[in-house]
PDB file of C-alpha atoms in Angstrom:
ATOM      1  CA  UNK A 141     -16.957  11.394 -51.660  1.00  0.00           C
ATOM      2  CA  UNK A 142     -15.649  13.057 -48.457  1.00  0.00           C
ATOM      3  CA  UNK A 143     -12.173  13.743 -50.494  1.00  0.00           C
ATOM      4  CA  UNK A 144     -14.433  14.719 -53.321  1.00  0.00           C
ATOM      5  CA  UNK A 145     -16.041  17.915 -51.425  1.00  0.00           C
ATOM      6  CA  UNK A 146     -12.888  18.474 -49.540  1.00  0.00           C
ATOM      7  CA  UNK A 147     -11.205  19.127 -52.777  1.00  0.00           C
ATOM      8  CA  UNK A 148     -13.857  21.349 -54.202  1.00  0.00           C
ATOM      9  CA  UNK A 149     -13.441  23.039 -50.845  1.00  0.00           C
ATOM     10  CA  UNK A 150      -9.651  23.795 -51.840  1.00  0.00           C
ATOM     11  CA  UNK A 151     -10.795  24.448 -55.307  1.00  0.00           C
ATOM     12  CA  UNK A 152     -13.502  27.150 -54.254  1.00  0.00           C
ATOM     13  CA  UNK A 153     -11.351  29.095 -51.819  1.00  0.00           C
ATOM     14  CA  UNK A 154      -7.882  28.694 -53.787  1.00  0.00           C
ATOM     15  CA  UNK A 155      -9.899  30.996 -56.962  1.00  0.00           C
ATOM     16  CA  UNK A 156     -10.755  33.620 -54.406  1.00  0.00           C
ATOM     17  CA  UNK A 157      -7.396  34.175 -54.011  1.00  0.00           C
ATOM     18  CA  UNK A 158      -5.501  33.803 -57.058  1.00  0.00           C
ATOM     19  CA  UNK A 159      -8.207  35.761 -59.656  1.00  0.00           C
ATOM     20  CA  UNK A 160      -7.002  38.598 -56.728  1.00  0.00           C
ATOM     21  CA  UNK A 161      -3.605  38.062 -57.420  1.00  0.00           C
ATOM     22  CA  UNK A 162      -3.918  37.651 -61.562  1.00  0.00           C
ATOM     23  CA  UNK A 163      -6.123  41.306 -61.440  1.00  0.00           C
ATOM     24  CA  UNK A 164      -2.787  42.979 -59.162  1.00  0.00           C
ATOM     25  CA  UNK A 165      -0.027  42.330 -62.105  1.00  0.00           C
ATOM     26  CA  UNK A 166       0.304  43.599 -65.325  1.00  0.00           C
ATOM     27  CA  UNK A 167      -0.790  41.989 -68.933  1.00  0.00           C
ATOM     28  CA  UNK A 168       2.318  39.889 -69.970  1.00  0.00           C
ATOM     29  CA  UNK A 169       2.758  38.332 -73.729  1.00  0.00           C
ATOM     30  CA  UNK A 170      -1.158  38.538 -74.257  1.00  0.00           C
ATOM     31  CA  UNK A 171      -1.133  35.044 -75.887  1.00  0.00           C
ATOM     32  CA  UNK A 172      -3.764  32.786 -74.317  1.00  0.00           C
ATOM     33  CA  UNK A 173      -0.108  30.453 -73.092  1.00  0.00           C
ATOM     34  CA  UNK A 174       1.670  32.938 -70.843  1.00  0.00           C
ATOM     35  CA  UNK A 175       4.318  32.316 -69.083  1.00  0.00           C
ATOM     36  CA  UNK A 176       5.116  35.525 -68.251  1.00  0.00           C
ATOM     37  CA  UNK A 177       2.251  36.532 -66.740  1.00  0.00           C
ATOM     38  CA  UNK A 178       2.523  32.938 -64.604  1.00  0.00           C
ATOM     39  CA  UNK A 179       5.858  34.274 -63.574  1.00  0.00           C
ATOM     40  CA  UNK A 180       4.236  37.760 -62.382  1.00  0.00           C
ATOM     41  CA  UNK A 181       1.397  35.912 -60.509  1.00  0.00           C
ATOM     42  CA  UNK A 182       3.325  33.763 -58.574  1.00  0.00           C
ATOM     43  CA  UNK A 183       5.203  36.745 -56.747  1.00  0.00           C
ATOM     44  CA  UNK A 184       1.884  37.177 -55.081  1.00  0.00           C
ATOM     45  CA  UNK A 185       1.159  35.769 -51.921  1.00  0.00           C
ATOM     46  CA  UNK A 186      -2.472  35.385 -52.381  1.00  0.00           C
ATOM     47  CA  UNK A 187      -1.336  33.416 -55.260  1.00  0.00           C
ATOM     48  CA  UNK A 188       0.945  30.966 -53.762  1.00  0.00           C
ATOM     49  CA  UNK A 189      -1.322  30.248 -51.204  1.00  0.00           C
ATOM     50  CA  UNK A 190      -4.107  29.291 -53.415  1.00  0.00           C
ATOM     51  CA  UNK A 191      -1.413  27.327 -55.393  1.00  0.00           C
ATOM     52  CA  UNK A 192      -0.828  25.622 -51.925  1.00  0.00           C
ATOM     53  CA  UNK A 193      -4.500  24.932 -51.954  1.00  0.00           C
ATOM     54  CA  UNK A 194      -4.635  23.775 -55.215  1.00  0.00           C
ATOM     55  CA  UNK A 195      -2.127  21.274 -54.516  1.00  0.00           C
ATOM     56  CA  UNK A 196      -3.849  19.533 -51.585  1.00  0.00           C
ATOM     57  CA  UNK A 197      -6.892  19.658 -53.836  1.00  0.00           C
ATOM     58  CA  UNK A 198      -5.438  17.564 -56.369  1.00  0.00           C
ATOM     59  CA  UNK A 199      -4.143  14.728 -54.070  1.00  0.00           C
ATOM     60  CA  UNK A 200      -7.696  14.890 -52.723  1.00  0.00           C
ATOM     61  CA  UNK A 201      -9.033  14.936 -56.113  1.00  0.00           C
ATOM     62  CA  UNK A 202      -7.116  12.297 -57.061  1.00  0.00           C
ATOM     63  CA  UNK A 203      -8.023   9.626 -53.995  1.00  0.00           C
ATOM     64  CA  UNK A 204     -11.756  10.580 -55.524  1.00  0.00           C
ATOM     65  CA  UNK A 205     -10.810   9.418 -58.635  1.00  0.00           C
ATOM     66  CA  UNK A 206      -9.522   6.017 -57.986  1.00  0.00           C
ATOM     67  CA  UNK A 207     -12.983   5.614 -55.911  1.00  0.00           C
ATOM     68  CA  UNK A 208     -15.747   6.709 -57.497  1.00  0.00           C
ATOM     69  CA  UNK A 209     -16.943   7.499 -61.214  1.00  0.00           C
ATOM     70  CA  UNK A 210     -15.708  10.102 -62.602  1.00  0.00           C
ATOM     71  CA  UNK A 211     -19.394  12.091 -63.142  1.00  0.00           C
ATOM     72  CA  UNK A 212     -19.741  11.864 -58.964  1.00  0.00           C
ATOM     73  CA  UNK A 213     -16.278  13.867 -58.758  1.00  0.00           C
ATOM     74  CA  UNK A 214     -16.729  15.953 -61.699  1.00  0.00           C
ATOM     75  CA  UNK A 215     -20.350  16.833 -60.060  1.00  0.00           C
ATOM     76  CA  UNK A 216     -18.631  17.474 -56.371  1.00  0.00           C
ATOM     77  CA  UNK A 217     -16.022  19.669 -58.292  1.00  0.00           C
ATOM     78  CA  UNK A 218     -18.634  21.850 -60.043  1.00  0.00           C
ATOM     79  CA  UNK A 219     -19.626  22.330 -56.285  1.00  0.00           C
ATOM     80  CA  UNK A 220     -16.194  24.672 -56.017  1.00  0.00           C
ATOM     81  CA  UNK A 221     -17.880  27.764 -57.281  1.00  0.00           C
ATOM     82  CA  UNK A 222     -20.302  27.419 -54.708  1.00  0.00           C
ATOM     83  CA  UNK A 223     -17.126  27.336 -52.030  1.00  0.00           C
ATOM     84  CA  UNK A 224     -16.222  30.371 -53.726  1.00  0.00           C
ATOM     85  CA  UNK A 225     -19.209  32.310 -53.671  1.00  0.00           C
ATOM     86  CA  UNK A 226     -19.495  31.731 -50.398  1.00  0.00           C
ATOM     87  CA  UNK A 227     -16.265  32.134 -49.330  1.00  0.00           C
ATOM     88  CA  UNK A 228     -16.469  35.433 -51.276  1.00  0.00           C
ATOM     89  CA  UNK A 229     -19.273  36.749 -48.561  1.00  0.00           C
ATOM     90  CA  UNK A 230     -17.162  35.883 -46.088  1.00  0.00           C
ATOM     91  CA  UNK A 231     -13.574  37.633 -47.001  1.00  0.00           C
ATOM     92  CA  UNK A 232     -14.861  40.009 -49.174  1.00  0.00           C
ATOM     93  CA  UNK A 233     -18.221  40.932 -48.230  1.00  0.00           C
ATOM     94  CA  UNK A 234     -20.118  40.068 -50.974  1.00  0.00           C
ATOM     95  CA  UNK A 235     -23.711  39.922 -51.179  1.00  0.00           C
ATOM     96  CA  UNK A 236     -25.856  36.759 -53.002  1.00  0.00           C
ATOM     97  CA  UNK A 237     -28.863  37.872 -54.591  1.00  0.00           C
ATOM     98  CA  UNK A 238     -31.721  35.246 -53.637  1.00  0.00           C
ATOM     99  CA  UNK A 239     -30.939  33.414 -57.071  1.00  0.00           C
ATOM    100  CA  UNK A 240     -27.595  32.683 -56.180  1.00  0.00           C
ATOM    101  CA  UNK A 241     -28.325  31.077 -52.723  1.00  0.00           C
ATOM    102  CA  UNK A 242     -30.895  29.446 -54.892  1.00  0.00           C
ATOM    103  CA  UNK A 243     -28.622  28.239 -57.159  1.00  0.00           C
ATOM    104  CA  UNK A 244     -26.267  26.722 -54.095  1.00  0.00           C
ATOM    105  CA  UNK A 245     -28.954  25.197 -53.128  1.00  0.00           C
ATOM    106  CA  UNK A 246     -29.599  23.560 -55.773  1.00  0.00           C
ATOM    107  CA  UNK A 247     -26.252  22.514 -56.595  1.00  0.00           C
ATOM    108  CA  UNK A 248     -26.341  20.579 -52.798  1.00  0.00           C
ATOM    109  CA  UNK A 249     -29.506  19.148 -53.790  1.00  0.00           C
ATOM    110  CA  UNK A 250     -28.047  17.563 -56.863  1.00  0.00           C
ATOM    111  CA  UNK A 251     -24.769  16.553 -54.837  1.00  0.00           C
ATOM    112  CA  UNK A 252     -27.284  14.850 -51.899  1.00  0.00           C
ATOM    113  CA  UNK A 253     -28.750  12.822 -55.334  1.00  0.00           C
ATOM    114  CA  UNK A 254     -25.682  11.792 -56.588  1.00  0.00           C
ATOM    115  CA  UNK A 255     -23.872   9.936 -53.079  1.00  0.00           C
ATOM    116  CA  UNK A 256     -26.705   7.463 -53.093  1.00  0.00           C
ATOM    117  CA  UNK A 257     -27.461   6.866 -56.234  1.00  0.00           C
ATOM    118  CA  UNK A 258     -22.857   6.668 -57.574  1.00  0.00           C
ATOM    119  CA  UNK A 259     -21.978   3.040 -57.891  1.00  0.00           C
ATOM    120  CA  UNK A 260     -18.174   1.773 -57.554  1.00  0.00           C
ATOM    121  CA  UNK A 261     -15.945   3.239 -60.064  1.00  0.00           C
ATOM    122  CA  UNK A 262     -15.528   1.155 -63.024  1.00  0.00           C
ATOM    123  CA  UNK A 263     -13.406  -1.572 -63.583  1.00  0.00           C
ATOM    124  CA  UNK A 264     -12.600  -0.822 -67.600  1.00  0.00           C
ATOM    125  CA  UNK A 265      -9.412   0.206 -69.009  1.00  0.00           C
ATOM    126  CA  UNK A 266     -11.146   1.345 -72.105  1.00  0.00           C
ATOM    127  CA  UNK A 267      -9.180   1.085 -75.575  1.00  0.00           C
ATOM    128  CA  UNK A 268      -5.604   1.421 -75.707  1.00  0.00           C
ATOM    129  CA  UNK A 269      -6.321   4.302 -78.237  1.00  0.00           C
ATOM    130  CA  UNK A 270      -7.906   6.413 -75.279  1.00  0.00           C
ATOM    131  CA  UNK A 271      -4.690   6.078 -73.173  1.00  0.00           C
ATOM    132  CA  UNK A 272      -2.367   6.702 -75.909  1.00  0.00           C
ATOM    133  CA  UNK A 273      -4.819  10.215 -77.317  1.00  0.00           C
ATOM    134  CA  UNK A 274      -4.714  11.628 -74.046  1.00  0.00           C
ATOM    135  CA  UNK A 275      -0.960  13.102 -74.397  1.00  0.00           C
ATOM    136  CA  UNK A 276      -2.067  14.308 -77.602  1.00  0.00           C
ATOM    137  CA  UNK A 277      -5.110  16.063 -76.854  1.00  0.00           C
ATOM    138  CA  UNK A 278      -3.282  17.848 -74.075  1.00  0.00           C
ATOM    139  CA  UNK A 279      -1.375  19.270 -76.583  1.00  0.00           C
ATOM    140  CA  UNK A 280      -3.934  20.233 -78.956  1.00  0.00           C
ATOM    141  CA  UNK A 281      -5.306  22.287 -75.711  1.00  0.00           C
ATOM    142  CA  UNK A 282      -1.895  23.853 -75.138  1.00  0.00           C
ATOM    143  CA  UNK A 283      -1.944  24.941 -78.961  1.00  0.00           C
ATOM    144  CA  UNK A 284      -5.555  26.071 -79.142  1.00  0.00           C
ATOM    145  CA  UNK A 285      -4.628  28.489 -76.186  1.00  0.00           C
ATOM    146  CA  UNK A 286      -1.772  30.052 -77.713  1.00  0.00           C
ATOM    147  CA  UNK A 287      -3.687  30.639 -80.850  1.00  0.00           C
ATOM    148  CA  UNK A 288      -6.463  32.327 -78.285  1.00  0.00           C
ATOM    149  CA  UNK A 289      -4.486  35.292 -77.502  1.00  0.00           C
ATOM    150  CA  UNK A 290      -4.935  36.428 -80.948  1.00  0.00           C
ATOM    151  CA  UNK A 291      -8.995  36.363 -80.555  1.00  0.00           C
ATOM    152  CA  UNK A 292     -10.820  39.209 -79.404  1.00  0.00           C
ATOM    153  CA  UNK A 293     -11.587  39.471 -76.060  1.00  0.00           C
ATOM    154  CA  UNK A 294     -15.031  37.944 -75.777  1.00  0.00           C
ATOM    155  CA  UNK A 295     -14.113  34.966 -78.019  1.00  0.00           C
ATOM    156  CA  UNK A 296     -11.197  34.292 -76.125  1.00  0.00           C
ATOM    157  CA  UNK A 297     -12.802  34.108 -73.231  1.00  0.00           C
ATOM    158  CA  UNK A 298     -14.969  31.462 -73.875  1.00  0.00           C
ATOM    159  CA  UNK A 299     -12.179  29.027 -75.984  1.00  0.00           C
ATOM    160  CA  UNK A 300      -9.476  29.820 -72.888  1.00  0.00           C
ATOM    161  CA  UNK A 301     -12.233  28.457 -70.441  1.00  0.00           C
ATOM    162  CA  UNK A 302     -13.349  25.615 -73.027  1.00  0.00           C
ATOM    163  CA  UNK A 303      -9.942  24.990 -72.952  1.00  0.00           C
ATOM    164  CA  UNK A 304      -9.072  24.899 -69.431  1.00  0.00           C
ATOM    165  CA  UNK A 305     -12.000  22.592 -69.316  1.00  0.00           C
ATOM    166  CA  UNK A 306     -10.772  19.978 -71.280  1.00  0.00           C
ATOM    167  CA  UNK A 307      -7.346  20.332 -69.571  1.00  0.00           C
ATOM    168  CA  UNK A 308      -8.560  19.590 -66.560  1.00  0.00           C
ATOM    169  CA  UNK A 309     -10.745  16.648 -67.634  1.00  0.00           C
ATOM    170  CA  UNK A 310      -7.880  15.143 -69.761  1.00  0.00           C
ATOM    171  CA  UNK A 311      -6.171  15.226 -65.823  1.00  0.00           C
ATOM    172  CA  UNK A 312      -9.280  12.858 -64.752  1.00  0.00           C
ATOM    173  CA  UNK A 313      -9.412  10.512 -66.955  1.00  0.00           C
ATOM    174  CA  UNK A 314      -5.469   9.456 -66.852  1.00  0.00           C
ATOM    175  CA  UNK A 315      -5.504   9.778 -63.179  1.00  0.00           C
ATOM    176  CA  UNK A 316      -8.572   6.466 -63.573  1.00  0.00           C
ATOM    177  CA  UNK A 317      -6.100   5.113 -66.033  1.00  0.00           C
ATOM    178  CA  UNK A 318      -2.781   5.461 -64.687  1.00  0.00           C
ATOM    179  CA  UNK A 319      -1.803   2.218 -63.537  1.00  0.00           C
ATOM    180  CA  UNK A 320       0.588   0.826 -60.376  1.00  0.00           C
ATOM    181  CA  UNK A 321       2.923   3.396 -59.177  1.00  0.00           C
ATOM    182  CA  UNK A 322       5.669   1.384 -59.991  1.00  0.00           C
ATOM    183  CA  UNK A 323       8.994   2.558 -61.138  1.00  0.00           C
ATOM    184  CA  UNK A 324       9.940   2.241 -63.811  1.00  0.00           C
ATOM    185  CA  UNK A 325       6.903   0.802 -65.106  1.00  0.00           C
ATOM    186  CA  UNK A 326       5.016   4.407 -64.803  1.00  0.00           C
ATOM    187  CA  UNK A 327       7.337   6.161 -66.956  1.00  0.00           C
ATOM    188  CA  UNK A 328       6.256   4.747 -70.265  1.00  0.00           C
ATOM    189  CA  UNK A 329       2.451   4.851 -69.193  1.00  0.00           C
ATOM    190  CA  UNK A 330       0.937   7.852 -71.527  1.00  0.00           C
ATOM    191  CA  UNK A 331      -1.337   8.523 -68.926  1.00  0.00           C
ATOM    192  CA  UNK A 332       1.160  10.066 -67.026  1.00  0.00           C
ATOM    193  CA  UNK A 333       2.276  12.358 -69.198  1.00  0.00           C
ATOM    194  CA  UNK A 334      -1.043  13.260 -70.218  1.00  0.00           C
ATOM    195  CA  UNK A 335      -1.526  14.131 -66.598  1.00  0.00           C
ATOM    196  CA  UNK A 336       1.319  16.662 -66.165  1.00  0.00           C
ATOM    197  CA  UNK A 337       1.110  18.050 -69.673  1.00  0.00           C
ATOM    198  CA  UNK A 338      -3.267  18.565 -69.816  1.00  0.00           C
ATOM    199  CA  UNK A 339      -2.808  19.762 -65.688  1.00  0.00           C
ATOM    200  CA  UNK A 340      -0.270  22.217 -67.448  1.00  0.00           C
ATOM    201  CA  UNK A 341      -2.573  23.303 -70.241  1.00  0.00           C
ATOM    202  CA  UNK A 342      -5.163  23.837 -67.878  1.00  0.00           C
ATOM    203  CA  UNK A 343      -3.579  25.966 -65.658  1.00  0.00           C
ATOM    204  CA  UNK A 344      -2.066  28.164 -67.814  1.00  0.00           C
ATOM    205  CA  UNK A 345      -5.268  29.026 -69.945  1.00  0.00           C
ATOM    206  CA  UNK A 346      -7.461  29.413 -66.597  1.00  0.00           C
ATOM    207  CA  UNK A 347      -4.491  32.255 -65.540  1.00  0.00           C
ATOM    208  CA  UNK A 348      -5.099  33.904 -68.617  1.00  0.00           C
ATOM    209  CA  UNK A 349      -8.284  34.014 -68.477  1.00  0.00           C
ATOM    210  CA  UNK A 350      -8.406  35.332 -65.223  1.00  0.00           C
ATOM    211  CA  UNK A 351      -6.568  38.114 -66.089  1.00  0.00           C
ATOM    212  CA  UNK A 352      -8.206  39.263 -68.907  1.00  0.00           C
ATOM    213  CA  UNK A 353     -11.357  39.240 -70.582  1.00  0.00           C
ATOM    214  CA  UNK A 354     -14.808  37.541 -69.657  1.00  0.00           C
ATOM    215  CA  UNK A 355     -14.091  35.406 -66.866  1.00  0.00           C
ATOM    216  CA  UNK A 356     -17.668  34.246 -66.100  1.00  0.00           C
ATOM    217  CA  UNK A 357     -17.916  33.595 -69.692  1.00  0.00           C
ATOM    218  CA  UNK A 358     -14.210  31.497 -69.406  1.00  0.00           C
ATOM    219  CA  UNK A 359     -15.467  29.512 -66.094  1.00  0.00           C
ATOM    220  CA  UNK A 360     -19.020  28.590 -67.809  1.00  0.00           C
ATOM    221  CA  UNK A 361     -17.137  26.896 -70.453  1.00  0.00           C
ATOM    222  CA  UNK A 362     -14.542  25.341 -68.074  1.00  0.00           C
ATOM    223  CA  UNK A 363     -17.509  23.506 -65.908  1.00  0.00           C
ATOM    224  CA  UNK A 364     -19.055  22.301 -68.814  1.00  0.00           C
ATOM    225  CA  UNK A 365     -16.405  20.909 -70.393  1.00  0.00           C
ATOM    226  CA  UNK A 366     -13.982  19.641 -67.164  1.00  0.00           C
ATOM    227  CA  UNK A 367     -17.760  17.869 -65.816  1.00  0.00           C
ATOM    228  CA  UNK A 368     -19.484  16.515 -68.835  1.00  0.00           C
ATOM    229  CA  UNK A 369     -15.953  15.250 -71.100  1.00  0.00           C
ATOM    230  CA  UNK A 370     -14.784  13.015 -68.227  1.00  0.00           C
ATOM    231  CA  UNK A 371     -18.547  11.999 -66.988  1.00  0.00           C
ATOM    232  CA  UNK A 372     -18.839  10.793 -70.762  1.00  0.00           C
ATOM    233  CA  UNK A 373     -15.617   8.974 -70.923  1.00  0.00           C
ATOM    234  CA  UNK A 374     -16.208   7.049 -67.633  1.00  0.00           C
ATOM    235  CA  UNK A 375     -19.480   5.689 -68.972  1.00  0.00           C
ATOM    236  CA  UNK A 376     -18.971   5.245 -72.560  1.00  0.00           C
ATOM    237  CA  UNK A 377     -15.552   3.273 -71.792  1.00  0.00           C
ATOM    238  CA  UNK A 378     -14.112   2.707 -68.397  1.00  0.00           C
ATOM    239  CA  UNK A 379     -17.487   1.093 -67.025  1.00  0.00           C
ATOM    240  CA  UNK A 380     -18.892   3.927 -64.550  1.00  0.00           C
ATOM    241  CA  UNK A 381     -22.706   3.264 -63.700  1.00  0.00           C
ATOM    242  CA  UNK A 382     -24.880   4.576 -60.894  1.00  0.00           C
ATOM    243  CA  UNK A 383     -26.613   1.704 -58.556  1.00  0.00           C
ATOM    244  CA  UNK A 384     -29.301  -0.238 -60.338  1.00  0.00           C
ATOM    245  CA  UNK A 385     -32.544   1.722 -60.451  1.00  0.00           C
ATOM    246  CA  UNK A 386     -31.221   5.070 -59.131  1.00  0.00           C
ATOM    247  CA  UNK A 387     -29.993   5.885 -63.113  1.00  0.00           C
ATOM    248  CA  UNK A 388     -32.803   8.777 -63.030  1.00  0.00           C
ATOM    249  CA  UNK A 389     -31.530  10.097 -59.587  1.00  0.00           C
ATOM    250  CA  UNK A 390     -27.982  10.069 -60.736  1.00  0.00           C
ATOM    251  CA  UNK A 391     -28.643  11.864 -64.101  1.00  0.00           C
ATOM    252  CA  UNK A 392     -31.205  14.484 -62.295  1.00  0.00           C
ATOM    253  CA  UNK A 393     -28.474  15.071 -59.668  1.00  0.00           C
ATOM    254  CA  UNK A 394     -25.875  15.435 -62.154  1.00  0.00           C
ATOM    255  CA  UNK A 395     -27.807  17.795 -64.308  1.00  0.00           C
ATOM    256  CA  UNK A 396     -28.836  19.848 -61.085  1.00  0.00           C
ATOM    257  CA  UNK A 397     -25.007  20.159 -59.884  1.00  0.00           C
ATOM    258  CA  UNK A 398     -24.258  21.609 -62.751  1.00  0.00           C
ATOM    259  CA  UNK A 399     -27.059  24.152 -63.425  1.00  0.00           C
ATOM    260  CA  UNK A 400     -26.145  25.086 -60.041  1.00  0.00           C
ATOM    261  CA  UNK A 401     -22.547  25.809 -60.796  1.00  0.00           C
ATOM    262  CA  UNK A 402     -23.219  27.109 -64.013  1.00  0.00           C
ATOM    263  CA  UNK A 403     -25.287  29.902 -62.464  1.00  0.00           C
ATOM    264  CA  UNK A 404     -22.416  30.384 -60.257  1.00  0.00           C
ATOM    265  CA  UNK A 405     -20.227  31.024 -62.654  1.00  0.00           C
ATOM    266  CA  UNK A 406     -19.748  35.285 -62.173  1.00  0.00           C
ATOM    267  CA  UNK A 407     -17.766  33.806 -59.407  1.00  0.00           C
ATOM    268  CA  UNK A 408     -15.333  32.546 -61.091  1.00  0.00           C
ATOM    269  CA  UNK A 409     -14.062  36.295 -61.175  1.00  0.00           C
ATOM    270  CA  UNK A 410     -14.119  37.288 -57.432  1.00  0.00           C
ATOM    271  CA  UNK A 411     -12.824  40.864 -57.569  1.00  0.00           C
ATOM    272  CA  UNK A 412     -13.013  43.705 -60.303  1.00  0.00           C
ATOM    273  CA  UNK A 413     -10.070  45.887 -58.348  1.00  0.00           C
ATOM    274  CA  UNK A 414      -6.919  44.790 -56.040  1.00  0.00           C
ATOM    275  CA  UNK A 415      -6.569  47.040 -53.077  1.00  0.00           C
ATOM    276  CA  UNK A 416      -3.297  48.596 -52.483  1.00  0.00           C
ATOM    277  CA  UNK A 417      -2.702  47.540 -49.227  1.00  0.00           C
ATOM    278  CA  UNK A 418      -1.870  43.819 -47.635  1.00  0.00           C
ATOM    279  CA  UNK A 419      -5.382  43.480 -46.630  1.00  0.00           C
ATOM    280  CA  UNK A 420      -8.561  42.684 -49.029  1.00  0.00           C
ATOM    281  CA  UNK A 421     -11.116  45.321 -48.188  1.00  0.00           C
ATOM    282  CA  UNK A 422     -14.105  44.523 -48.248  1.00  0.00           C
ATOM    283  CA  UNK A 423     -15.430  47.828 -50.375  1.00  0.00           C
ATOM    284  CA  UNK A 424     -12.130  47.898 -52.533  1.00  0.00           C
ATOM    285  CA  UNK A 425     -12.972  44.235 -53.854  1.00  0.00           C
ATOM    286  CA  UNK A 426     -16.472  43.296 -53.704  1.00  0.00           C
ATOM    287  CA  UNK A 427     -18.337  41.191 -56.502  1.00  0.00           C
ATOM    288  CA  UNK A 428     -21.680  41.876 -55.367  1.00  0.00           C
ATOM    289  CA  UNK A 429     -23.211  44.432 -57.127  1.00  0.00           C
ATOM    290  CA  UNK A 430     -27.347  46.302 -58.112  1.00  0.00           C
ATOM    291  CA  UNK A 431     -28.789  44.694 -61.105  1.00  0.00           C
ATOM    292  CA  UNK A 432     -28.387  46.631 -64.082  1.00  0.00           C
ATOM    293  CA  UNK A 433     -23.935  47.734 -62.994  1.00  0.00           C
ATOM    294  CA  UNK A 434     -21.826  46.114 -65.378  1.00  0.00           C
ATOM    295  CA  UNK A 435     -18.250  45.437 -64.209  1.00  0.00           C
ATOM    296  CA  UNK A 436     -15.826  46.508 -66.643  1.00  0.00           C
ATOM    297  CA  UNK A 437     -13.682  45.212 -69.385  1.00  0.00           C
ATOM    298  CA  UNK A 438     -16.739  43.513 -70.325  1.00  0.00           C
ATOM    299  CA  UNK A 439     -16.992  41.155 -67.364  1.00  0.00           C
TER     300      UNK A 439
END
């Protein structure tokens, strides 16, 4: 659980810094799949850095995985947007309206439910067919997002982050299935592939989405889908289940995490303008804003 929150950690401040970095370049190929624009972004040093977090995320992420069910680490990874709203009123001086702090504190709450009441992590395999469909719906991400870009902007929004979602949660389930690290064993083990290819898919649709369009919209579908799909999975076929008479605290905590993030989700966008300088100002890029001030391009 420890490796859990240290990932969201990683998670939470890594998006500070790269929806910065997406907003300083230029559109590329507008399709929902764009490399281009990945190519532009990663020139950015904000950008590489919160790649850099990203990556020590994932190994943390993963070490969670192989120890606990998967809805206790998709519930501690819905905590990121709280890392990132409040690492946004740190760096960029935002300001959290009461509901927000509200909201992180209710996404703790459900997070302090959820270590006591998480059993072991399953001991299932589940069918072969859910080892060998996981390439495949990777793919079928990859494809929905390039057909994305020809959607208008609000629509496109919403399937980029449903698709990001499922992206990532196609990553947790094959890392739980993913068997011995053994050469060259691993290489014909679906699950692996599935890994690199839905971790891919993800990554590219979030980076879209950060760049244009709705992103509160896009990260509202991502946490629904990346912490329900694999919380479903884990109990429906690899064996997850919470300790024996704490099911109500575990579903109540679950359910609260993610209300919590879900009303977190404007923070999945954490700045509106890029200042020209090397530092982030705090009045150049804040996210705080008056009820009633829309941001633009519809955000």
């Amino acid at each position: 659980m420890v490796c859990a929150l240290a990932s969201a950690c990683c998670f939470g401040t890594a998006s500070v810094l790269q929806a910065v970095a997406a907003r300083a370049v230029e559109t590329g190929s507008g399709s929902g799949v764009d490399p281009v624009l990945l190519l532009r972004v990663l020139r950015q040093w904000r950008f590489a850095a919160g790649l850099a977090l990203d990556g020590l995320g994932f190994l943390l992420q993963v070490v969670a995985l192989r120890s606990l069910p998967l809805y206790a680490v998709g519930a501690s990874l819905a905590a990121s947007l709280a890392v990132t709203a409040v690492v946004a009123v740190w760096l960029l001086d935002t300001r959290l309206s009461v509901g927000e702090w509200a909201a992180v504190a209710t996404l703790c709450a459900g997070l302090a439910m959820i270590v006591p009441a998480s059993g072991a992590e399953g001991q299932h395999s589940g069918p072969a067919a859910l080892r060998w469909s996981l390439p495949g719906l990777a793919l079928v991400v990859l494809l929905t997002g390039a057909a994305a870009g020809r959607l208008a902007d609000g629509p496109r929004a919403l399937v980029l982050g449903l698709g990001a979602g499922a992206g990532f949660g196609v990553v947790e389930v094959a890392v739980r299935l993913i068997g011995p690290l053994e050469a060259p064993r691993i290489f014909g083990d679906p699950a692996l592939y599935a890994l690199l290819l839905g971790g891919a898919a993800g990554f590219l649709l979030l980076t879209s989405a950060f760049q244009r369009g709705s992103v509160t919209v896009a990260t509202a579908g991502m946490v629904l889908v990346e912490t329900a799909g694999p919380a479903v999975v884990g109990i429906l076929w690899l064996g997850d289940r919470p300790r024996r008479g704490l099911e109500w605290l575990a579903a109540v905590g679950f359910m609260a995490a993610v209300a919590g993030a879900l009303a977190l989700t404007r923070f999945g966008n954490v700045a509106t303008e890029v200042p020209d300088g090397p530092e982030v100002t705090s009045r150049r890029s804040r996210v705080g804003r008056r009820p009633g001030r829309q941001p633009p391009q519809g955000q």
